[in-house]
Every structure is written in C-alpha cells, then in structure tokens.
Amino acid sequence: MRHQIFLLFACTTIALLASCSSLVSAEVVEHSFHVQNRTITRLCRRQVITAVNGSLPGPTIRVKEGDTLVVHVYNLSPYNLTIHWHGVFQLLSGWADGPEFATQCPIRPGHSYTYKFKITGQEGTLWWHAHVSWLRATVHGALIIRPKKGHSYPFPKPYREVPILLGEWWNANVVDVENAALATGSAPNNSNAYTINGWPGDLYPCSVNQTYKLKVKHGKTYLLRIINAALNNQLFFKITNHKMKVVAVDASYTDPYVTDVVVTGPGQTTDVLLTADQLPASYYMTANPYVSAAGVPFDNTTTRGIIVYEDALLPSTPIMPILPAFNDTPTAHKFFTNITGLVTGPFWNPPPRKVDEHMLITIGLGLTACEKSRNATCGGPNGQRFSASMNNASFQFPDKISMLEAFFYNVGGIYTTDFPDKPPLKFDYTNPNNSMNPAIIMTKKLTKVKKIKFNSTVEIVFQNTALIGIENHPIHLHGFNFHVLAQGFGNYNPAVDRKKFNFVNPQERNTIGVPVGGWAVIRFRANNPGVWLMHCHLDVHLPWGLATAFVVENGPTLSTMLPPPPPDLPKC
C-alpha cells in the first residue's frame, strides 16, 4: 500500500513539474498600437496614410506557441477601427477575433481597446490587419509564432528569419477610394504600385532609393516569411537564379517543396527556405500580379527588392528574373496543388472522414438593383451596382450590435440562420455563355449565416461561377484551419472528383484560392463556439457581399462554451 502511495505521489509530482515547466516556458507578450494618420512620401508625392506606431508595415509581433498576447490599441485616427489576428484560432477567445460587426463593434476615434488571447496549437507565419473598410492597406504587420522553449522547427534552423510583406499602394486616401466605389456601385480605382516591406522599388518613379534590400551571407540559409498583405491582387514572387523551398503555408508545416516561384493570394502566408548559394552579386526579388479575370483593368506593374551578397567583390547591377505572364494560371495552379501537409510535423491532424454538414457554395460577382428612388447614379453593368454573393446571398453586415453579441445574448433580428447548403438554382456554373444572364445575375443584400453544432465536421465545395466573369477567389475562414482535399477546373462533379480527394497528407490552410473557373473542396471541424466569418479576401469583394458566417453552437461543458465578453468590449 505504501508503495502504491509513493508511486501516486511520484506520478503526481512529475505531472505537476511538467505542468509547471509548461507554464514557465509560456510568457505574456505585450504591445501597444498607436493608430493615427501620418504623411509619408511615395511615388514622387506626399500622401497621408493611417499607420500603426508610424511605420509601414506596422510592428512585427513575435511570440512562442503557448504564449498569451496582449495588444493595447489606441485609435488616434479619424476612422473606426478593429484589428483582426489573421489565422489565429482564438480558441474560446472569439471576442478578440476582430472583424467589425462580426465579433465586435468598432473602436471609435479617440477610444482604445485591449486584445488578449492565447496562441495555442500553432507555429509559423500569420499576420494582423485592420478589418474595417480598406484600412488594412496600411494597417498591417507580421505575427510570427515560434516553437515553445525546448521545441524546434521540423527543418534545419535557418541562419536568419526575414518577414517579406507584399502590399499595394494608392496615390490617394484608400478610404476615399473605397467610398467612391461604394457610392456608385462601380469598381474602385486600381492601385498605383506594389510594395515589398512598404517600399515600391526602383521600377516606379522617384523610387530608386525606396527599394527594399536584404543582405545575405554566401552559403547561409534564410527563412523568408512571405505575407501577401495586398488588398486586391494575387502575386507571383521570384528571386533571380535562386530556388526556394516551401516549408509552411498559413502557419501549417508542409512537405518541403522546391520551386522558383511562389504564388500567393491576399491573406495567405508562405514560409520558404532560401540558401544563398549563387555567385556573390546582387539579385532582384520581384512581385508581379497574377490576374485570372479576363478583360478586367488591373495594376500591371512590378515591385522589386534587391538581395545583396555581403561578400560580393564588386558592386554589381542586380539581375532581373524572367517574370510569369500576368494570366499564367498553369503556373499558379501547379504551385497551389503541389503543396502537401507534413504529417510528421507538430499539430498535424488527419482530415476527418465522417462529415456532418455537406455544403456546395457558389461564389462570384453579380449585380444588385440601383436605388432609383434615391436618385442614385450606379456605375455597374446595365446601370446596376456591382455585387457579390455566396449561394446568391450577398452578405450585409449588421450595424446595431455584432453578430457574436447577438449569439451570446440571444438577440433576434440581427441575422438569420437560413444560409442555404446549396445554391437556390442549379445551372452550368462556369459556362461563359451565362455571363450577364439576367435570369440569374441579380442578388439581394441579406445577413444570412449557417448554424452548426459544436464539434461537427463541415465539408464545403466552393464552386466558381461565370455570372459576370470567372476569376480566382481567395476565401478566408476565421477561427479554423481547414484541409484542402482537392481542387480543379470546370464544374465540380462528385462522381469523378471525389476520387481525387487527398486523405493522406492534404495541405492545411486558412485561406484558399479557389481556381479560376473551377472548384475546391475543404473540410474542417467546428470545435470552437462563436461566430466565424468566411469571406473573399479581395477587399473589393468583401463590401460587395462575398461572405457569410458560421455560428458554432456551444459545447456541452463550461470548458467548451464561449465565455462572456470582456467588460471593455467596444459598444456600438
């Protein structure tokens, strides 16, 4: 008996020590964000932008898995503001997710709010950005999650880690650009430049000295944490004469994949290992647009940074890579489909095999009626307003309270739970002959969501449509990672395409580029109660309504239920 008591005491002591060790290794990481307008010079002109702590991009946040992040946000700008922690699971901390009127009311000018949440079960590159109007064009930054103490990467430790944020620049106030488009229902003005870490590069006017430079040592390997922070463009990223080894996407480890080009959509992150193994000299890194929609005006320019070998004998003119064509869909599709998940990596979970909720969601652009009674002038096709929809429901955010507050306090009249599991009309979705078909192109503004039970498994087939034109849509799901089981072109055919599902090592993501004129199938387990937005991460399409939300019911115990909101949560 005494022996058994000793064993019990020893086991309890060991468990407590292990628990204490885990607690000691975790930290509270604290930051302050002062968000305000400032004037900077780009492309030969001075421009007022909204920025965090006066910098573009904003500050990089570095944490370890298991840490608690606390960010005090002081809104000194003239605009409403929220911050979204893109890709963070927010397990039982959905109040901190950030999207305006989805999980919180905005932080009003002159007010502040403190975000607090724990980073659990994630490593890699994520990012943070404003989730109100177009402010994320300049209000954004990297969020880097390293392994906790005593743990390591599932690849050789790099010599140095470097965030590479790809962005867009307007010679205008981005809020004014968006508001002008929303007022008429027309497409907004395109950006004037792309940027690397806030700098446009030497191909643009007055930008020779506004070019990002990265110094490297010959023979060393660098971890580039590439983040597409652009508002409306997917991008090709290349480095002259250098290969890159993809080791993670969206903070999920991948089987190593060697490539000479990275393709990334708005919201996506890609971690690559770059070995400085070329002749010591200078080489351009470039980002140029991938545009899948035919006949649509876009910013057809290229941003450049420079990789400079420290031991180069003489200064050299940087070498330019061969750029993909702007409409090089085969290269984009090859990149996206060649990525697989690292099943031996930390936090890997196999895709669920049993499905509780099957959904087919059509996505694309359409039209809503012009408000003739308001003497509106509408600039969309046929004198109507551009719109966008999922299953012909064009999402409209509430403005009285957030959807999460309505969920928690059981407030009616804020949203309805009748978002359809399939489109209301079945047709030849990707047939260009259906473009501008008046019988199917019109949609209405609605706040429809999908209600699902806690811990249920959801399978979604995203189906592109040709109502106005086909294009690649980057769809982002808040609160969860999902497995990408398959993707392809044309109309999804379950009899044929289900045979292509990868259940062995599918990639995990939080943002997927649904192929132009095609489809993609994802699965996720809804193990986090709350309200979780799902939307296109092209900011031109979100205010047009290409979104919906999942309302995940509470679990059966206190430990699986959404806790009350913080007392200082902003009020509407």
Coordinates of C-alpha atoms in Angstrom, one line a residue:
M1 CA 0.0 0.0 0.0
R2 CA 2.8 2.4 0.9
H3 CA 4.5 1.5 -2.4
Q4 CA 1.3 2.5 -4.2
I5 CA 1.0 5.8 -2.3
F6 CA 4.6 6.5 -3.2
L7 CA 4.0 5.8 -6.9
L8 CA 0.9 8.0 -6.8
F9 CA 2.9 10.8 -5.1
A10 CA 5.7 10.5 -7.6
C11 CA 3.4 10.5 -10.6
T12 CA 1.5 13.5 -9.3
T13 CA 4.8 15.3 -8.7
I14 CA 6.1 14.5 -12.2
A15 CA 2.8 15.7 -13.7
L16 CA 2.9 19.0 -11.6
L17 CA 6.5 19.6 -12.6
A18 CA 5.7 19.0 -16.3
S19 CA 2.7 21.4 -15.9
C20 CA 4.8 24.0 -14.2
S21 CA 7.5 23.6 -16.8
S22 CA 5.0 24.3 -19.5
L23 CA 3.7 27.4 -17.6
V24 CA 7.2 28.7 -17.0
S25 CA 8.0 28.4 -20.7
A26 CA 4.9 30.4 -21.7
E27 CA 5.0 34.2 -21.5
V28 CA 2.7 37.2 -21.7
V29 CA 3.8 39.3 -24.7
E30 CA 2.6 42.8 -24.6
H31 CA 2.4 45.5 -27.3
S32 CA 0.9 48.9 -27.7
F33 CA -0.5 50.0 -31.1
H34 CA -1.0 53.8 -31.6
V35 CA -3.0 54.1 -34.8
Q36 CA -3.0 57.5 -36.4
N37 CA -2.6 59.4 -39.6
R38 CA 0.9 60.4 -40.8
T39 CA 2.3 61.8 -44.0
I40 CA 4.9 59.8 -46.0
T41 CA 6.5 60.2 -49.4
R42 CA 6.0 57.5 -52.2
L43 CA 6.0 57.8 -56.0
C44 CA 7.1 61.4 -56.1
R45 CA 4.3 62.7 -53.8
R46 CA 3.4 63.1 -50.1
Q47 CA 0.5 61.1 -49.0
V48 CA -1.5 60.8 -45.8
I49 CA -1.9 57.2 -44.6
T50 CA -3.2 55.6 -41.4
A51 CA -0.4 53.6 -39.8
V52 CA 0.5 51.8 -36.5
N53 CA 3.3 53.3 -34.5
G54 CA 4.2 55.5 -37.5
S55 CA 5.5 52.6 -39.6
L56 CA 4.6 50.8 -42.9
P57 CA 4.3 47.9 -42.4
G58 CA 3.4 48.0 -38.8
P59 CA 5.4 46.4 -36.0
T60 CA 6.2 42.7 -36.2
I61 CA 4.8 40.7 -33.3
R62 CA 6.9 37.7 -32.2
V63 CA 5.5 35.1 -29.8
K64 CA 6.1 31.4 -28.9
E65 CA 3.4 28.8 -29.1
G66 CA 1.6 28.8 -25.8
D67 CA 2.2 32.5 -25.1
T68 CA -0.6 35.0 -24.3
L69 CA -0.6 38.0 -26.5
V70 CA -1.9 41.4 -25.1
V71 CA -2.2 44.3 -27.5
H72 CA -3.4 47.7 -26.4
V73 CA -4.9 49.5 -29.4
Y74 CA -5.3 53.3 -29.2
N75 CA -7.3 54.7 -32.1
L76 CA -6.0 58.1 -32.7
S77 CA -7.1 58.1 -36.4
P78 CA -10.3 59.7 -37.7
Y79 CA -11.8 56.3 -38.7
N80 CA -13.5 53.5 -36.9
L81 CA -11.0 50.6 -36.3
T82 CA -10.7 46.9 -35.4
I83 CA -7.7 44.6 -35.6
H84 CA -8.0 41.0 -36.9
W85 CA -5.4 38.5 -36.0
H86 CA -5.5 36.6 -39.3
G87 CA -5.2 32.9 -38.9
V88 CA -5.2 32.8 -35.1
F89 CA -7.6 30.1 -33.9
Q90 CA -8.9 32.2 -31.0
L91 CA -9.9 29.1 -29.0
L92 CA -12.7 30.3 -26.7
S93 CA -11.5 33.9 -27.3
G94 CA -13.7 34.8 -30.3
W95 CA -14.3 38.2 -28.8
A96 CA -10.7 39.1 -29.8
D97 CA -11.0 38.0 -33.5
G98 CA -11.7 41.5 -34.6
P99 CA -13.9 41.9 -37.8
E100 CA -16.2 44.8 -37.4
F101 CA -19.8 43.9 -36.6
A102 CA -19.0 40.2 -36.8
T103 CA -17.2 39.8 -33.4
Q104 CA -17.1 43.3 -32.1
C105 CA -18.3 46.8 -32.6
P106 CA -15.6 49.2 -33.9
I107 CA -13.1 51.1 -31.7
R108 CA -14.3 54.7 -32.3
P109 CA -11.8 57.5 -32.9
G110 CA -10.3 58.7 -29.6
H111 CA -11.0 55.4 -27.9
S112 CA -9.0 52.3 -27.1
Y113 CA -9.4 48.6 -26.6
T114 CA -7.1 45.8 -25.4
Y115 CA -7.0 42.5 -27.3
K116 CA -5.9 39.5 -25.2
F117 CA -5.7 35.9 -26.3
K118 CA -3.6 32.8 -26.1
I119 CA -1.7 31.3 -29.0
T120 CA -2.5 27.6 -28.9
G121 CA -1.5 24.7 -31.2
Q122 CA 0.0 26.9 -33.9
E123 CA 3.5 27.7 -35.2
G124 CA 4.6 29.7 -38.3
T125 CA 3.8 32.9 -40.0
L126 CA 0.5 34.7 -39.6
W127 CA -0.3 38.4 -39.6
W128 CA -2.5 41.1 -38.2
H129 CA -4.5 43.8 -40.1
A130 CA -7.4 46.3 -39.8
H131 CA -10.7 44.7 -40.5
V132 CA -12.6 47.9 -41.3
S133 CA -13.0 49.2 -44.8
W134 CA -9.8 49.4 -46.7
L135 CA -7.6 50.5 -43.8
R136 CA -5.7 47.2 -43.9
A137 CA -3.8 48.6 -47.0
T138 CA -1.6 50.4 -44.5
V139 CA -2.6 49.0 -41.1
H140 CA -1.0 45.6 -41.1
G141 CA 2.1 43.7 -39.9
A142 CA 3.6 40.2 -39.3
L143 CA 2.6 37.9 -36.5
I144 CA 5.4 35.2 -36.1
I145 CA 4.8 32.2 -33.9
R146 CA 8.0 30.2 -33.0
P147 CA 8.1 26.8 -31.2
K148 CA 7.9 27.0 -27.5
K149 CA 11.1 26.5 -25.5
G150 CA 12.7 23.1 -25.9
H151 CA 11.0 22.5 -29.3
S152 CA 12.4 23.1 -32.8
Y153 CA 11.4 23.6 -36.4
P154 CA 10.8 20.4 -38.5
F155 CA 13.6 21.6 -40.8
P156 CA 17.2 22.8 -40.2
K157 CA 17.4 26.0 -38.2
P158 CA 17.9 28.9 -40.6
Y159 CA 20.7 31.5 -40.2
R160 CA 18.2 34.3 -40.1
E161 CA 14.4 34.8 -40.4
V162 CA 13.1 37.7 -42.5
P163 CA 9.4 38.8 -42.9
I164 CA 8.6 39.8 -46.5
L165 CA 5.3 41.7 -46.7
L166 CA 3.9 42.2 -50.1
G167 CA 1.5 45.2 -50.4
E168 CA -0.3 47.7 -52.6
W169 CA 0.0 51.5 -52.7
W170 CA -2.5 54.1 -53.8
N171 CA -1.7 57.7 -54.6
A172 CA -4.9 58.5 -52.7
N173 CA -6.6 58.0 -49.4
V174 CA -7.7 54.4 -49.5
V175 CA -10.9 55.1 -47.5
D176 CA -11.9 57.7 -50.1
V177 CA -11.1 55.2 -52.9
E178 CA -13.4 52.6 -51.4
N179 CA -16.2 55.1 -50.5
A180 CA -16.2 56.5 -54.1
A181 CA -16.7 53.0 -55.5
L182 CA -19.4 52.1 -52.9
A183 CA -21.3 55.3 -53.7
T184 CA -21.7 54.5 -57.3
G185 CA -21.6 50.7 -57.2
S186 CA -18.7 50.6 -59.7
A187 CA -15.3 49.1 -59.5
P188 CA -12.7 51.0 -57.4
N189 CA -9.6 52.6 -58.8
N190 CA -6.6 50.2 -59.1
S191 CA -3.5 50.7 -57.0
N192 CA -0.6 52.7 -58.3
A193 CA 2.2 50.3 -57.2
Y194 CA 3.0 47.1 -55.4
T195 CA 5.4 47.1 -52.4
I196 CA 7.9 44.9 -50.6
N197 CA 8.1 45.7 -46.9
G198 CA 6.5 49.1 -47.6
W199 CA 8.8 50.1 -50.5
P200 CA 7.8 50.2 -54.1
G201 CA 11.2 49.6 -55.7
D202 CA 13.2 51.1 -58.4
L203 CA 10.8 50.5 -61.4
Y204 CA 8.5 53.2 -60.1
P205 CA 9.0 57.0 -60.3
C206 CA 11.2 58.6 -57.6
S207 CA 11.7 55.2 -56.0
V208 CA 15.4 54.3 -56.7
N209 CA 16.1 55.0 -53.0
Q210 CA 12.8 53.4 -51.9
T211 CA 13.8 49.8 -52.7
Y212 CA 13.9 47.1 -50.0
K213 CA 17.4 45.4 -49.7
L214 CA 18.3 42.2 -48.0
K215 CA 21.9 41.4 -47.3
V216 CA 22.9 37.8 -47.2
K217 CA 26.0 35.7 -46.5
H218 CA 27.1 33.2 -49.1
G219 CA 26.2 29.7 -48.0
K220 CA 23.8 30.7 -45.3
T221 CA 20.1 29.7 -45.4
Y222 CA 17.4 32.2 -44.6
L223 CA 13.7 31.7 -43.7
L224 CA 11.6 34.1 -45.7
R225 CA 8.2 34.6 -44.1
I226 CA 6.2 35.8 -47.2
I227 CA 2.9 37.5 -46.4
N228 CA 0.5 38.8 -49.1
A229 CA -0.9 41.9 -47.5
A230 CA -2.2 43.3 -50.8
L231 CA -5.8 44.3 -50.9
N232 CA -6.9 43.1 -54.3
N233 CA -4.2 41.2 -56.1
Q234 CA -2.7 37.8 -56.0
L235 CA 1.1 37.9 -56.7
F236 CA 3.9 35.9 -58.2
F237 CA 7.1 36.2 -56.1
K238 CA 10.5 35.3 -57.6
I239 CA 14.2 35.7 -56.9
T240 CA 16.6 35.7 -59.8
N241 CA 18.6 32.4 -60.2
H242 CA 17.5 31.2 -56.8
K243 CA 15.3 28.3 -55.8
M244 CA 13.0 28.4 -52.7
K245 CA 11.9 25.5 -50.6
V246 CA 8.4 25.9 -49.3
V247 CA 8.2 24.6 -45.7
A248 CA 4.9 26.1 -44.5
V249 CA 1.7 27.8 -45.6
D250 CA -0.7 29.7 -43.4
A251 CA 1.2 28.6 -40.3
S252 CA 0.9 24.9 -41.2
Y253 CA 4.0 22.9 -42.0
T254 CA 4.3 21.3 -45.4
D255 CA 6.3 18.6 -47.1
P256 CA 9.4 20.5 -48.5
Y257 CA 8.6 21.7 -52.0
V258 CA 11.3 23.3 -54.2
T259 CA 10.2 26.0 -56.6
D260 CA 11.5 29.0 -58.4
V261 CA 8.2 30.9 -58.0
V262 CA 5.8 31.4 -55.1
V263 CA 2.2 32.3 -55.8
T264 CA 0.2 33.9 -53.0
G265 CA -3.2 35.4 -52.7
P266 CA -4.3 38.2 -50.3
G267 CA -4.3 36.9 -46.8
Q268 CA -2.0 33.9 -47.5
T269 CA 1.4 33.3 -46.0
T270 CA 4.2 31.1 -47.3
D271 CA 7.4 30.2 -45.5
V272 CA 10.4 29.4 -47.7
L273 CA 14.0 28.5 -47.1
L274 CA 16.4 30.5 -49.3
T275 CA 20.0 29.3 -49.5
A276 CA 22.4 32.0 -50.7
D277 CA 24.3 29.6 -53.0
Q278 CA 24.8 31.7 -56.1
L279 CA 27.8 33.7 -57.3
P280 CA 28.2 36.6 -54.8
A281 CA 26.4 39.5 -56.5
S282 CA 23.1 41.4 -56.4
Y283 CA 19.8 39.8 -57.4
Y284 CA 16.3 41.1 -57.7
M285 CA 13.4 39.8 -55.8
T286 CA 10.1 40.6 -57.6
A287 CA 6.4 40.6 -57.1
N288 CA 4.0 41.0 -60.1
P289 CA 0.3 40.3 -60.3
Y290 CA -1.5 37.1 -61.1
V291 CA -4.8 38.2 -62.7
S292 CA -7.2 35.4 -63.7
A293 CA -10.2 37.6 -64.7
A294 CA -10.2 38.3 -68.4
G295 CA -10.6 41.8 -69.7
V296 CA -10.5 43.5 -66.3
P297 CA -8.2 46.5 -65.8
F298 CA -5.5 46.0 -63.1
D299 CA -2.3 47.4 -61.8
N300 CA 0.1 45.8 -64.3
T301 CA 3.4 46.8 -62.6
T302 CA 6.2 45.1 -60.8
T303 CA 7.8 45.8 -57.4
R304 CA 11.4 44.9 -56.9
G305 CA 13.7 44.4 -53.9
I306 CA 17.3 43.5 -54.0
I307 CA 19.2 40.6 -52.4
V308 CA 22.9 41.7 -51.9
Y309 CA 25.6 39.2 -51.1
E310 CA 27.8 40.7 -48.4
D311 CA 31.0 39.1 -49.8
A312 CA 30.4 40.3 -53.4
L313 CA 33.8 41.5 -54.7
L314 CA 32.4 44.5 -56.7
P315 CA 29.1 46.3 -56.8
S316 CA 27.0 44.8 -59.5
T317 CA 23.9 45.7 -61.4
P318 CA 21.1 43.4 -60.0
I319 CA 20.0 40.6 -62.3
M320 CA 16.3 40.5 -63.2
P321 CA 14.3 37.2 -63.2
I322 CA 12.0 36.1 -66.0
L323 CA 8.5 37.0 -64.8
P324 CA 5.4 34.9 -65.3
A325 CA 2.8 36.4 -67.5
F326 CA 0.0 38.1 -65.5
N327 CA -2.5 35.4 -66.6
D328 CA -0.3 32.4 -66.1
T329 CA -2.9 30.1 -64.5
P330 CA -1.0 26.9 -65.1
T331 CA 1.9 28.1 -63.0
A332 CA -0.4 29.3 -60.2
H333 CA -2.4 26.0 -60.2
K334 CA 0.8 23.9 -60.2
F335 CA 2.1 25.8 -57.2
F336 CA -1.1 25.6 -55.2
T337 CA -1.8 21.9 -55.9
N338 CA 1.8 20.6 -55.4
I339 CA 1.7 21.6 -51.7
T340 CA 1.0 18.8 -49.2
G341 CA 0.9 18.7 -45.4
L342 CA 3.7 17.5 -43.2
V343 CA 2.1 14.6 -41.3
T344 CA 5.2 14.3 -39.0
G345 CA 5.0 17.9 -38.1
P346 CA 3.7 19.3 -34.7
F347 CA 0.0 19.8 -34.5
W348 CA -0.8 17.8 -37.6
N349 CA -4.3 16.3 -37.6
P350 CA -5.5 14.0 -40.3
P351 CA -8.6 15.2 -42.2
P352 CA -11.9 14.0 -40.6
R353 CA -13.5 11.2 -42.6
K354 CA -17.1 11.5 -41.3
V355 CA -19.0 14.5 -42.5
D356 CA -21.9 16.0 -40.7
E357 CA -22.6 19.0 -42.9
H358 CA -22.2 18.9 -46.7
M359 CA -22.3 22.3 -48.5
L360 CA -22.0 23.4 -52.1
I361 CA -21.3 27.2 -52.2
T362 CA -21.3 29.1 -55.4
I363 CA -19.1 32.2 -55.4
G364 CA -18.8 35.0 -57.8
L365 CA -19.8 38.5 -58.9
G366 CA -23.3 39.6 -59.7
L367 CA -25.4 42.7 -59.5
T368 CA -27.9 44.4 -57.2
A369 CA -30.5 46.8 -58.2
C370 CA -29.7 50.5 -58.3
E371 CA -31.6 52.6 -55.8
K372 CA -33.6 54.6 -58.3
S373 CA -35.8 56.0 -55.5
R374 CA -32.7 57.7 -54.1
N375 CA -31.7 59.3 -57.4
A376 CA -28.6 57.2 -57.3
T377 CA -26.1 57.0 -60.1
C378 CA -24.9 53.5 -60.4
G379 CA -21.7 52.6 -62.3
G380 CA -22.0 48.9 -62.6
P381 CA -23.1 46.9 -65.8
N382 CA -26.6 47.6 -67.1
G383 CA -26.8 50.7 -64.8
Q384 CA -26.9 48.5 -61.7
R385 CA -24.5 48.1 -58.8
F386 CA -21.7 45.5 -58.6
S387 CA -22.4 42.9 -56.0
A388 CA -21.0 39.6 -55.0
S389 CA -22.6 36.6 -53.3
M390 CA -22.3 33.1 -51.9
N391 CA -25.2 30.9 -53.0
N392 CA -26.9 34.0 -54.4
A393 CA -27.0 35.7 -50.9
S394 CA -25.0 38.9 -50.9
F395 CA -23.9 39.4 -47.3
Q396 CA -24.7 42.6 -45.4
F397 CA -23.1 43.3 -42.0
P398 CA -25.4 44.4 -39.2
D399 CA -24.8 47.8 -37.6
K400 CA -26.6 47.7 -34.3
I401 CA -24.6 45.1 -32.4
S402 CA -22.1 42.5 -33.5
M403 CA -23.3 39.1 -34.6
L404 CA -21.2 37.5 -31.7
E405 CA -23.1 39.6 -29.2
A406 CA -26.4 38.6 -30.8
F407 CA -25.3 35.0 -30.5
F408 CA -24.2 35.2 -26.9
Y409 CA -27.2 37.2 -25.6
N410 CA -29.7 35.5 -27.9
V411 CA -30.7 38.8 -29.6
G412 CA -33.0 38.3 -32.5
G413 CA -33.3 40.3 -35.7
I414 CA -29.6 40.7 -36.3
Y415 CA -29.1 37.7 -38.6
T416 CA -31.0 34.7 -39.9
T417 CA -29.7 31.2 -39.8
D418 CA -31.1 30.1 -43.2
F419 CA -27.9 30.4 -45.3
P420 CA -28.5 27.6 -47.9
D421 CA -26.4 24.5 -48.1
K422 CA -26.6 24.6 -51.9
P423 CA -27.3 27.3 -54.5
P424 CA -31.0 28.0 -55.0
L425 CA -30.7 27.4 -58.7
K426 CA -28.6 24.8 -60.4
F427 CA -27.1 25.8 -63.7
D428 CA -23.9 25.5 -65.8
Y429 CA -21.9 27.4 -63.3
T430 CA -18.7 28.1 -65.3
N431 CA -20.2 28.4 -68.8
P432 CA -19.2 31.9 -70.1
N433 CA -22.5 31.9 -72.1
N434 CA -24.2 32.5 -68.7
S435 CA -22.2 35.8 -68.2
M436 CA -24.7 38.7 -67.7
N437 CA -27.6 36.3 -67.8
P438 CA -30.4 38.5 -66.4
A439 CA -32.3 35.4 -65.1
I440 CA -29.5 34.6 -62.6
I441 CA -27.2 37.6 -62.2
M442 CA -29.3 39.6 -59.7
T443 CA -28.9 39.1 -55.9
K444 CA -30.2 40.7 -52.7
K445 CA -28.4 42.1 -49.6
L446 CA -29.1 39.7 -46.7
T447 CA -27.5 38.8 -43.3
K448 CA -27.7 35.0 -43.6
V449 CA -25.5 32.7 -41.6
K450 CA -25.0 28.9 -41.3
K451 CA -25.7 27.5 -37.8
I452 CA -23.8 24.3 -36.9
K453 CA -23.4 22.1 -33.9
F454 CA -20.2 22.1 -31.8
N455 CA -17.6 19.7 -32.9
S456 CA -19.4 18.8 -36.2
T457 CA -17.4 18.3 -39.4
V458 CA -18.2 20.6 -42.3
E459 CA -17.3 19.8 -45.9
I460 CA -17.6 22.7 -48.4
V461 CA -17.4 22.6 -52.2
F462 CA -16.6 26.1 -53.4
Q463 CA -17.8 26.5 -57.0
N464 CA -16.7 29.4 -59.1
T465 CA -19.3 31.0 -61.3
A466 CA -19.3 33.0 -64.6
L467 CA -22.1 35.4 -63.8
I468 CA -20.0 38.3 -64.8
G469 CA -16.6 36.7 -65.3
I470 CA -14.6 33.9 -63.8
E471 CA -11.6 34.6 -61.5
N472 CA -9.5 33.0 -58.7
H473 CA -11.1 33.9 -55.4
P474 CA -9.1 33.8 -52.1
I475 CA -11.6 32.6 -49.5
H476 CA -10.6 33.1 -45.8
L477 CA -12.2 31.2 -42.9
H478 CA -11.9 32.8 -39.5
G479 CA -11.3 30.7 -36.4
F480 CA -10.2 27.5 -38.1
N481 CA -7.7 25.8 -40.3
F482 CA -9.2 23.5 -43.0
H483 CA -7.8 20.6 -45.1
V484 CA -7.8 21.2 -48.8
L485 CA -8.9 17.8 -50.2
A486 CA -8.9 18.6 -53.9
Q487 CA -9.3 21.4 -56.4
G488 CA -9.8 21.6 -60.2
F489 CA -11.4 23.4 -63.1
G490 CA -14.9 23.5 -64.5
N491 CA -18.0 22.4 -62.6
Y492 CA -17.5 20.1 -59.7
N493 CA -18.6 16.5 -60.5
P494 CA -18.8 14.4 -57.3
A495 CA -18.9 11.1 -59.3
V496 CA -15.5 11.9 -60.7
D497 CA -13.8 14.5 -58.5
R498 CA -14.3 12.7 -55.1
K499 CA -11.9 10.1 -56.3
K500 CA -9.2 12.9 -56.3
F501 CA -9.6 13.6 -52.6
N502 CA -6.3 13.5 -50.7
F503 CA -6.9 12.0 -47.3
V504 CA -3.2 11.1 -46.7
N505 CA -1.4 14.5 -46.5
P506 CA -3.6 17.3 -47.6
Q507 CA -2.4 20.9 -47.0
E508 CA -3.9 22.8 -44.2
R509 CA -4.8 26.5 -44.8
N510 CA -6.9 29.3 -43.5
T511 CA -7.2 31.0 -47.0
I512 CA -7.6 29.2 -50.3
G513 CA -7.5 30.4 -53.8
V514 CA -10.5 28.8 -55.5
P515 CA -9.2 28.2 -59.1
V516 CA -10.4 30.5 -61.8
G517 CA -13.5 28.9 -63.4
G518 CA -13.1 25.9 -61.1
W519 CA -13.8 24.5 -57.6
A520 CA -12.1 23.5 -54.4
V521 CA -13.2 21.1 -51.6
I522 CA -12.3 21.8 -47.9
R523 CA -13.1 20.2 -44.6
F524 CA -12.9 21.5 -41.0
R525 CA -14.1 20.5 -37.6
A526 CA -16.1 23.2 -35.8
N527 CA -14.6 22.8 -32.4
N528 CA -14.7 26.4 -31.3
P529 CA -18.0 28.1 -30.3
G530 CA -18.8 31.6 -31.6
V531 CA -19.4 33.5 -34.8
W532 CA -16.8 33.0 -37.6
L533 CA -16.7 35.0 -40.7
M534 CA -15.9 33.3 -44.1
H535 CA -15.3 35.7 -46.9
C536 CA -13.3 36.6 -50.0
H537 CA -10.0 38.3 -49.1
L538 CA -10.1 40.6 -52.1
D539 CA -11.2 43.8 -50.3
V540 CA -13.0 44.9 -53.4
H541 CA -15.3 41.9 -52.9
L542 CA -16.0 41.9 -49.2
P543 CA -18.1 45.1 -49.1
W544 CA -19.8 43.8 -52.2
G545 CA -21.1 40.9 -50.1
L546 CA -18.9 37.9 -50.9
A547 CA -19.2 36.5 -47.4
T548 CA -21.2 34.6 -44.9
A549 CA -20.6 33.4 -41.3
F550 CA -20.7 30.2 -39.3
V551 CA -22.5 30.3 -35.9
V552 CA -21.0 27.4 -34.0
E553 CA -23.1 26.4 -31.0
N554 CA -21.7 26.0 -27.5
G555 CA -20.3 22.6 -26.4
P556 CA -21.7 20.5 -23.6
T557 CA -19.5 21.7 -20.8
L558 CA -18.2 25.0 -19.4
S559 CA -14.8 24.3 -20.9
T560 CA -16.4 24.2 -24.4
M561 CA -18.6 27.3 -24.1
L562 CA -17.9 30.8 -25.2
P563 CA -17.1 32.9 -22.1
P564 CA -18.7 36.3 -21.5
P565 CA -17.4 39.3 -23.4
P566 CA -14.6 41.4 -21.8
P567 CA -16.1 44.3 -19.9
D568 CA -14.4 46.9 -22.0
L569 CA -15.5 45.5 -25.4
P570 CA -16.4 48.4 -27.6
K571 CA -20.1 49.3 -27.8
C572 CA -22.0 50.3 -31.0

